[in-house]
Amino acid sequence: MKDLGDFLTEQGYVRVKLKKTVTNHFEIRAKINKARGRFILDTGASKSCVGIEDAEAFNLMTEESEHKASGAGPSEIDTLMSEKNTLEIGNFKLKGTQLILIDLQHINNALQKQDAEPVNGIIGADILIESKAIIDYDKKYLYLFNKRKK
């Protein structure tokens, strides 16, 4: 009998190793517009985001946004938006990606207080849904559907 990974790769999925952090999050390495970064995988985040301080590093063209981000904290967070970006996670590539830019300082401060490394952003449900993502929590793999292979 085939295991899940073999079955999914035959169906056109790309397999990406996940790293479990000391905070019990899954972290992945990804590229945005060919620049590398570290991201938390967050199925509860509706939109994927990048830290405002990393806009230049990821070659993000930003524009004002009326969208307010909210999270576990009590207040809303001002945002910027960036359209038409290329996201690469392992051998998976997604063009035309919209990203929200937020101040990640409070998130990175919380991570560092728990001896975790800071991140450049969050891969949220928008990307996971579009890529038909499947997470194998036991073996720590993320599977993303590669439209070009199928």
mmCIF file with all atom_site columns, C-alpha atoms in Angstrom:
data_model
loop_
_atom_site.group_PDB
_atom_site.id
_atom_site.type_symbol
_atom_site.label_atom_id
_atom_site.label_alt_id
_atom_site.label_comp_id
_atom_site.label_asym_id
_atom_site.label_entity_id
_atom_site.label_seq_id
_atom_site.pdbx_PDB_ins_code
_atom_site.Cartn_x
_atom_site.Cartn_y
_atom_site.Cartn_z
_atom_site.occupancy
_atom_site.B_iso_or_equiv
_atom_site.pdbx_formal_charge
_atom_site.auth_seq_id
_atom_site.auth_comp_id
_atom_site.auth_asym_id
_atom_site.auth_atom_id
_atom_site.pdbx_PDB_model_num
ATOM 1   C CA . MET A 1 1   ? 0.000  0.000  0.000   1.00 0.00 ? 1   MET A CA 1
ATOM 2   C CA . LYS A 1 2   ? 1.297  3.476  -0.919  1.00 0.00 ? 2   LYS A CA 1
ATOM 3   C CA . ASP A 1 3   ? 1.884  6.034  1.754   1.00 0.00 ? 3   ASP A CA 1
ATOM 4   C CA . LEU A 1 4   ? 0.196  9.432  1.645   1.00 0.00 ? 4   LEU A CA 1
ATOM 5   C CA . GLY A 1 5   ? 3.285  11.214 0.302   1.00 0.00 ? 5   GLY A CA 1
ATOM 6   C CA . ASP A 1 6   ? 3.726  8.893  -2.673  1.00 0.00 ? 6   ASP A CA 1
ATOM 7   C CA . PHE A 1 7   ? 0.040  9.083  -3.514  1.00 0.00 ? 7   PHE A CA 1
ATOM 8   C CA . LEU A 1 8   ? -0.075 12.885 -3.384  1.00 0.00 ? 8   LEU A CA 1
ATOM 9   C CA . THR A 1 9   ? 3.100  13.400 -5.418  1.00 0.00 ? 9   THR A CA 1
ATOM 10  C CA . GLU A 1 10  ? 1.645  11.110 -8.109  1.00 0.00 ? 10  GLU A CA 1
ATOM 11  C CA . GLN A 1 11  ? -1.419 13.373 -8.131  1.00 0.00 ? 11  GLN A CA 1
ATOM 12  C CA . GLY A 1 12  ? 0.711  16.473 -8.811  1.00 0.00 ? 12  GLY A CA 1
ATOM 13  C CA . TYR A 1 13  ? 1.400  17.717 -5.292  1.00 0.00 ? 13  TYR A CA 1
ATOM 14  C CA . VAL A 1 14  ? 4.748  19.126 -4.190  1.00 0.00 ? 14  VAL A CA 1
ATOM 15  C CA . ARG A 1 15  ? 6.036  18.000 -0.792  1.00 0.00 ? 15  ARG A CA 1
ATOM 16  C CA . VAL A 1 16  ? 7.643  20.536 1.550   1.00 0.00 ? 16  VAL A CA 1
ATOM 17  C CA . LYS A 1 17  ? 9.243  19.669 4.885   1.00 0.00 ? 17  LYS A CA 1
ATOM 18  C CA . LEU A 1 18  ? 7.867  21.555 7.879   1.00 0.00 ? 18  LEU A CA 1
ATOM 19  C CA . LYS A 1 19  ? 9.951  22.526 10.887  1.00 0.00 ? 19  LYS A CA 1
ATOM 20  C CA . LYS A 1 20  ? 8.237  22.464 14.278  1.00 0.00 ? 20  LYS A CA 1
ATOM 21  C CA . THR A 1 21  ? 9.380  25.395 16.413  1.00 0.00 ? 21  THR A CA 1
ATOM 22  C CA . VAL A 1 22  ? 9.716  25.677 20.177  1.00 0.00 ? 22  VAL A CA 1
ATOM 23  C CA . THR A 1 23  ? 6.417  27.596 20.146  1.00 0.00 ? 23  THR A CA 1
ATOM 24  C CA . ASN A 1 24  ? 4.662  24.597 18.558  1.00 0.00 ? 24  ASN A CA 1
ATOM 25  C CA . HIS A 1 25  ? 4.208  26.370 15.216  1.00 0.00 ? 25  HIS A CA 1
ATOM 26  C CA . PHE A 1 26  ? 5.229  24.997 11.860  1.00 0.00 ? 26  PHE A CA 1
ATOM 27  C CA . GLU A 1 27  ? 7.800  27.088 10.047  1.00 0.00 ? 27  GLU A CA 1
ATOM 28  C CA . ILE A 1 28  ? 8.620  26.960 6.361   1.00 0.00 ? 28  ILE A CA 1
ATOM 29  C CA . ARG A 1 29  ? 11.188 28.611 4.153   1.00 0.00 ? 29  ARG A CA 1
ATOM 30  C CA . ALA A 1 30  ? 9.797  30.389 1.129   1.00 0.00 ? 30  ALA A CA 1
ATOM 31  C CA . LYS A 1 31  ? 10.784 32.899 -1.522  1.00 0.00 ? 31  LYS A CA 1
ATOM 32  C CA . ILE A 1 32  ? 8.846  35.993 -2.416  1.00 0.00 ? 32  ILE A CA 1
ATOM 33  C CA . ASN A 1 33  ? 9.990  37.610 -5.639  1.00 0.00 ? 33  ASN A CA 1
ATOM 34  C CA . LYS A 1 34  ? 13.139 35.440 -5.425  1.00 0.00 ? 34  LYS A CA 1
ATOM 35  C CA . ALA A 1 35  ? 14.100 36.659 -1.927  1.00 0.00 ? 35  ALA A CA 1
ATOM 36  C CA . ARG A 1 36  ? 14.287 34.011 0.815   1.00 0.00 ? 36  ARG A CA 1
ATOM 37  C CA . GLY A 1 37  ? 12.458 34.213 4.117   1.00 0.00 ? 37  GLY A CA 1
ATOM 38  C CA . ARG A 1 38  ? 11.132 32.345 7.143   1.00 0.00 ? 38  ARG A CA 1
ATOM 39  C CA . PHE A 1 39  ? 7.375  32.051 7.590   1.00 0.00 ? 39  PHE A CA 1
ATOM 40  C CA . ILE A 1 40  ? 4.946  30.592 10.081  1.00 0.00 ? 40  ILE A CA 1
ATOM 41  C CA . LEU A 1 41  ? 2.290  28.342 8.596   1.00 0.00 ? 41  LEU A CA 1
ATOM 42  C CA . ASP A 1 42  ? -0.994 29.554 10.077  1.00 0.00 ? 42  ASP A CA 1
ATOM 43  C CA . THR A 1 43  ? -4.240 27.894 9.001   1.00 0.00 ? 43  THR A CA 1
ATOM 44  C CA . GLY A 1 44  ? -6.160 30.392 11.148  1.00 0.00 ? 44  GLY A CA 1
ATOM 45  C CA . ALA A 1 45  ? -4.791 33.469 9.378   1.00 0.00 ? 45  ALA A CA 1
ATOM 46  C CA . SER A 1 46  ? -7.179 34.426 6.585   1.00 0.00 ? 46  SER A CA 1
ATOM 47  C CA . LYS A 1 47  ? -4.503 36.290 4.591   1.00 0.00 ? 47  LYS A CA 1
ATOM 48  C CA . SER A 1 48  ? -0.797 35.732 4.085   1.00 0.00 ? 48  SER A CA 1
ATOM 49  C CA . CYS A 1 49  ? 1.343  38.597 5.268   1.00 0.00 ? 49  CYS A CA 1
ATOM 50  C CA . VAL A 1 50  ? 4.858  39.961 5.350   1.00 0.00 ? 50  VAL A CA 1
ATOM 51  C CA . GLY A 1 51  ? 6.399  42.335 7.850   1.00 0.00 ? 51  GLY A CA 1
ATOM 52  C CA . ILE A 1 52  ? 6.331  45.956 6.705   1.00 0.00 ? 52  ILE A CA 1
ATOM 53  C CA . GLU A 1 53  ? 10.013 46.183 7.607   1.00 0.00 ? 53  GLU A CA 1
ATOM 54  C CA . ASP A 1 54  ? 10.755 43.510 4.961   1.00 0.00 ? 54  ASP A CA 1
ATOM 55  C CA . ALA A 1 55  ? 8.960  45.206 2.046   1.00 0.00 ? 55  ALA A CA 1
ATOM 56  C CA . GLU A 1 56  ? 12.185 46.280 0.369   1.00 0.00 ? 56  GLU A CA 1
ATOM 57  C CA . ALA A 1 57  ? 13.957 42.946 0.982   1.00 0.00 ? 57  ALA A CA 1
ATOM 58  C CA . PHE A 1 58  ? 11.138 41.100 -0.835  1.00 0.00 ? 58  PHE A CA 1
ATOM 59  C CA . ASN A 1 59  ? 10.840 43.701 -3.621  1.00 0.00 ? 59  ASN A CA 1
ATOM 60  C CA . LEU A 1 60  ? 7.232  44.439 -2.719  1.00 0.00 ? 60  LEU A CA 1
ATOM 61  C CA . MET A 1 61  ? 5.416  47.264 -4.449  1.00 0.00 ? 61  MET A CA 1
ATOM 62  C CA . THR A 1 62  ? 3.013  48.508 -1.801  1.00 0.00 ? 62  THR A CA 1
ATOM 63  C CA . GLU A 1 63  ? -0.130 50.569 -1.802  1.00 0.00 ? 63  GLU A CA 1
ATOM 64  C CA . GLU A 1 64  ? -2.367 51.926 0.907   1.00 0.00 ? 64  GLU A CA 1
ATOM 65  C CA . SER A 1 65  ? -5.024 49.588 2.192   1.00 0.00 ? 65  SER A CA 1
ATOM 66  C CA . GLU A 1 66  ? -8.221 50.270 4.089   1.00 0.00 ? 66  GLU A CA 1
ATOM 67  C CA . HIS A 1 67  ? -8.111 46.688 5.329   1.00 0.00 ? 67  HIS A CA 1
ATOM 68  C CA . LYS A 1 68  ? -7.378 46.368 9.048   1.00 0.00 ? 68  LYS A CA 1
ATOM 69  C CA . ALA A 1 69  ? -5.708 43.227 10.334  1.00 0.00 ? 69  ALA A CA 1
ATOM 70  C CA . SER A 1 70  ? -6.682 41.674 13.619  1.00 0.00 ? 70  SER A CA 1
ATOM 71  C CA . GLY A 1 71  ? -5.255 38.804 15.560  1.00 0.00 ? 71  GLY A CA 1
ATOM 72  C CA . ALA A 1 72  ? -5.076 37.516 19.090  1.00 0.00 ? 72  ALA A CA 1
ATOM 73  C CA . GLY A 1 73  ? -4.479 41.022 20.433  1.00 0.00 ? 73  GLY A CA 1
ATOM 74  C CA . PRO A 1 74  ? -7.129 43.563 21.363  1.00 0.00 ? 74  PRO A CA 1
ATOM 75  C CA . SER A 1 75  ? -6.526 46.120 18.598  1.00 0.00 ? 75  SER A CA 1
ATOM 76  C CA . GLU A 1 76  ? -6.686 46.354 14.842  1.00 0.00 ? 76  GLU A CA 1
ATOM 77  C CA . ILE A 1 77  ? -3.452 46.761 12.883  1.00 0.00 ? 77  ILE A CA 1
ATOM 78  C CA . ASP A 1 78  ? -2.922 49.128 9.938   1.00 0.00 ? 78  ASP A CA 1
ATOM 79  C CA . THR A 1 79  ? -1.897 47.388 6.737   1.00 0.00 ? 79  THR A CA 1
ATOM 80  C CA . LEU A 1 80  ? -0.434 47.938 3.311   1.00 0.00 ? 80  LEU A CA 1
ATOM 81  C CA . MET A 1 81  ? -1.122 45.711 0.314   1.00 0.00 ? 81  MET A CA 1
ATOM 82  C CA . SER A 1 82  ? 1.118  44.288 -2.382  1.00 0.00 ? 82  SER A CA 1
ATOM 83  C CA . GLU A 1 83  ? -0.219 42.699 -5.561  1.00 0.00 ? 83  GLU A CA 1
ATOM 84  C CA . LYS A 1 84  ? 1.241  40.463 -8.265  1.00 0.00 ? 84  LYS A CA 1
ATOM 85  C CA . ASN A 1 85  ? 4.028  38.769 -6.313  1.00 0.00 ? 85  ASN A CA 1
ATOM 86  C CA . THR A 1 86  ? 5.640  35.413 -6.996  1.00 0.00 ? 86  THR A CA 1
ATOM 87  C CA . LEU A 1 87  ? 5.671  32.971 -4.089  1.00 0.00 ? 87  LEU A CA 1
ATOM 88  C CA . GLU A 1 88  ? 7.859  29.861 -4.099  1.00 0.00 ? 88  GLU A CA 1
ATOM 89  C CA . ILE A 1 89  ? 7.688  27.168 -1.456  1.00 0.00 ? 89  ILE A CA 1
ATOM 90  C CA . GLY A 1 90  ? 10.030 24.320 -2.332  1.00 0.00 ? 90  GLY A CA 1
ATOM 91  C CA . ASN A 1 91  ? 9.217  23.360 -5.941  1.00 0.00 ? 91  ASN A CA 1
ATOM 92  C CA . PHE A 1 92  ? 5.783  24.985 -5.720  1.00 0.00 ? 92  PHE A CA 1
ATOM 93  C CA . LYS A 1 93  ? 5.373  28.338 -7.471  1.00 0.00 ? 93  LYS A CA 1
ATOM 94  C CA . LEU A 1 94  ? 2.396  30.685 -7.357  1.00 0.00 ? 94  LEU A CA 1
ATOM 95  C CA . LYS A 1 95  ? 2.302  33.861 -9.457  1.00 0.00 ? 95  LYS A CA 1
ATOM 96  C CA . GLY A 1 96  ? 0.048  36.855 -8.927  1.00 0.00 ? 96  GLY A CA 1
ATOM 97  C CA . THR A 1 97  ? 0.022  36.482 -5.147  1.00 0.00 ? 97  THR A CA 1
ATOM 98  C CA . GLN A 1 98  ? -1.524 39.233 -3.042  1.00 0.00 ? 98  GLN A CA 1
ATOM 99  C CA . LEU A 1 99  ? 0.171  39.914 0.288   1.00 0.00 ? 99  LEU A CA 1
ATOM 100 C CA . ILE A 1 100 ? -0.794 42.050 3.247   1.00 0.00 ? 100 ILE A CA 1
ATOM 101 C CA . LEU A 1 101 ? 1.993  43.964 4.975   1.00 0.00 ? 101 LEU A CA 1
ATOM 102 C CA . ILE A 1 102 ? 1.760  44.436 8.726   1.00 0.00 ? 102 ILE A CA 1
ATOM 103 C CA . ASP A 1 103 ? 4.024  45.338 11.611  1.00 0.00 ? 103 ASP A CA 1
ATOM 104 C CA . LEU A 1 104 ? 5.276  41.953 12.881  1.00 0.00 ? 104 LEU A CA 1
ATOM 105 C CA . GLN A 1 105 ? 7.215  43.412 15.798  1.00 0.00 ? 105 GLN A CA 1
ATOM 106 C CA . HIS A 1 106 ? 4.753  42.171 18.442  1.00 0.00 ? 106 HIS A CA 1
ATOM 107 C CA . ILE A 1 107 ? 4.741  38.665 16.926  1.00 0.00 ? 107 ILE A CA 1
ATOM 108 C CA . ASN A 1 108 ? 8.532  38.506 16.681  1.00 0.00 ? 108 ASN A CA 1
ATOM 109 C CA . ASN A 1 109 ? 8.929  39.872 20.220  1.00 0.00 ? 109 ASN A CA 1
ATOM 110 C CA . ALA A 1 110 ? 6.634  37.129 21.508  1.00 0.00 ? 110 ALA A CA 1
ATOM 111 C CA . LEU A 1 111 ? 8.576  34.482 19.557  1.00 0.00 ? 111 LEU A CA 1
ATOM 112 C CA . GLN A 1 112 ? 11.924 35.709 20.867  1.00 0.00 ? 112 GLN A CA 1
ATOM 113 C CA . LYS A 1 113 ? 10.669 35.689 24.466  1.00 0.00 ? 113 LYS A CA 1
ATOM 114 C CA . GLN A 1 114 ? 10.101 31.953 23.964  1.00 0.00 ? 114 GLN A CA 1
ATOM 115 C CA . ASP A 1 115 ? 13.569 31.446 22.441  1.00 0.00 ? 115 ASP A CA 1
ATOM 116 C CA . ALA A 1 116 ? 12.183 31.141 18.909  1.00 0.00 ? 116 ALA A CA 1
ATOM 117 C CA . GLU A 1 117 ? 13.660 32.939 15.930  1.00 0.00 ? 117 GLU A CA 1
ATOM 118 C CA . PRO A 1 118 ? 11.825 35.871 14.324  1.00 0.00 ? 118 PRO A CA 1
ATOM 119 C CA . VAL A 1 119 ? 9.928  35.366 11.067  1.00 0.00 ? 119 VAL A CA 1
ATOM 120 C CA . ASN A 1 120 ? 9.412  37.455 7.952   1.00 0.00 ? 120 ASN A CA 1
ATOM 121 C CA . GLY A 1 121 ? 5.740  36.656 7.659   1.00 0.00 ? 121 GLY A CA 1
ATOM 122 C CA . ILE A 1 122 ? 2.859  34.237 7.779   1.00 0.00 ? 122 ILE A CA 1
ATOM 123 C CA . ILE A 1 123 ? 1.552  31.850 5.138   1.00 0.00 ? 123 ILE A CA 1
ATOM 124 C CA . GLY A 1 124 ? -2.195 31.901 5.693   1.00 0.00 ? 124 GLY A CA 1
ATOM 125 C CA . ALA A 1 125 ? -5.379 30.208 4.550   1.00 0.00 ? 125 ALA A CA 1
ATOM 126 C CA . ASP A 1 126 ? -5.562 32.182 1.296   1.00 0.00 ? 126 ASP A CA 1
ATOM 127 C CA . ILE A 1 127 ? -2.435 30.451 -0.047  1.00 0.00 ? 127 ILE A CA 1
ATOM 128 C CA . LEU A 1 128 ? -3.320 27.118 1.553   1.00 0.00 ? 128 LEU A CA 1
ATOM 129 C CA . ILE A 1 129 ? -6.771 27.077 -0.020  1.00 0.00 ? 129 ILE A CA 1
ATOM 130 C CA . GLU A 1 130 ? -5.549 28.178 -3.451  1.00 0.00 ? 130 GLU A CA 1
ATOM 131 C CA . SER A 1 131 ? -2.853 25.476 -3.435  1.00 0.00 ? 131 SER A CA 1
ATOM 132 C CA . LYS A 1 132 ? -5.255 22.777 -2.158  1.00 0.00 ? 132 LYS A CA 1
ATOM 133 C CA . ALA A 1 133 ? -2.844 22.281 0.730   1.00 0.00 ? 133 ALA A CA 1
ATOM 134 C CA . ILE A 1 134 ? -2.725 19.117 2.786   1.00 0.00 ? 134 ILE A CA 1
ATOM 135 C CA . ILE A 1 135 ? -0.790 19.042 6.051   1.00 0.00 ? 135 ILE A CA 1
ATOM 136 C CA . ASP A 1 136 ? 0.626  15.766 7.363   1.00 0.00 ? 136 ASP A CA 1
ATOM 137 C CA . TYR A 1 137 ? 1.055  16.733 11.003  1.00 0.00 ? 137 TYR A CA 1
ATOM 138 C CA . ASP A 1 138 ? 2.539  13.378 11.994  1.00 0.00 ? 138 ASP A CA 1
ATOM 139 C CA . LYS A 1 139 ? 5.347  13.357 9.405   1.00 0.00 ? 139 LYS A CA 1
ATOM 140 C CA . LYS A 1 140 ? 5.641  17.168 9.293   1.00 0.00 ? 140 LYS A CA 1
ATOM 141 C CA . TYR A 1 141 ? 5.059  17.713 5.587   1.00 0.00 ? 141 TYR A CA 1
ATOM 142 C CA . LEU A 1 142 ? 3.030  20.254 3.665   1.00 0.00 ? 142 LEU A CA 1
ATOM 143 C CA . TYR A 1 143 ? 1.660  19.199 0.271   1.00 0.00 ? 143 TYR A CA 1
ATOM 144 C CA . LEU A 1 144 ? 0.796  21.887 -2.274  1.00 0.00 ? 144 LEU A CA 1
ATOM 145 C CA . PHE A 1 145 ? -0.963 21.158 -5.554  1.00 0.00 ? 145 PHE A CA 1
ATOM 146 C CA . ASN A 1 146 ? 1.172  22.119 -8.515  1.00 0.00 ? 146 ASN A CA 1
ATOM 147 C CA . LYS A 1 147 ? -1.273 23.015 -11.317 1.00 0.00 ? 147 LYS A CA 1
ATOM 148 C CA . ARG A 1 148 ? 1.425  22.798 -13.979 1.00 0.00 ? 148 ARG A CA 1
ATOM 149 C CA . LYS A 1 149 ? 2.224  19.122 -13.263 1.00 0.00 ? 149 LYS A CA 1
ATOM 150 C CA . LYS A 1 150 ? -1.342 17.841 -13.513 1.00 0.00 ? 150 LYS A CA 1
#
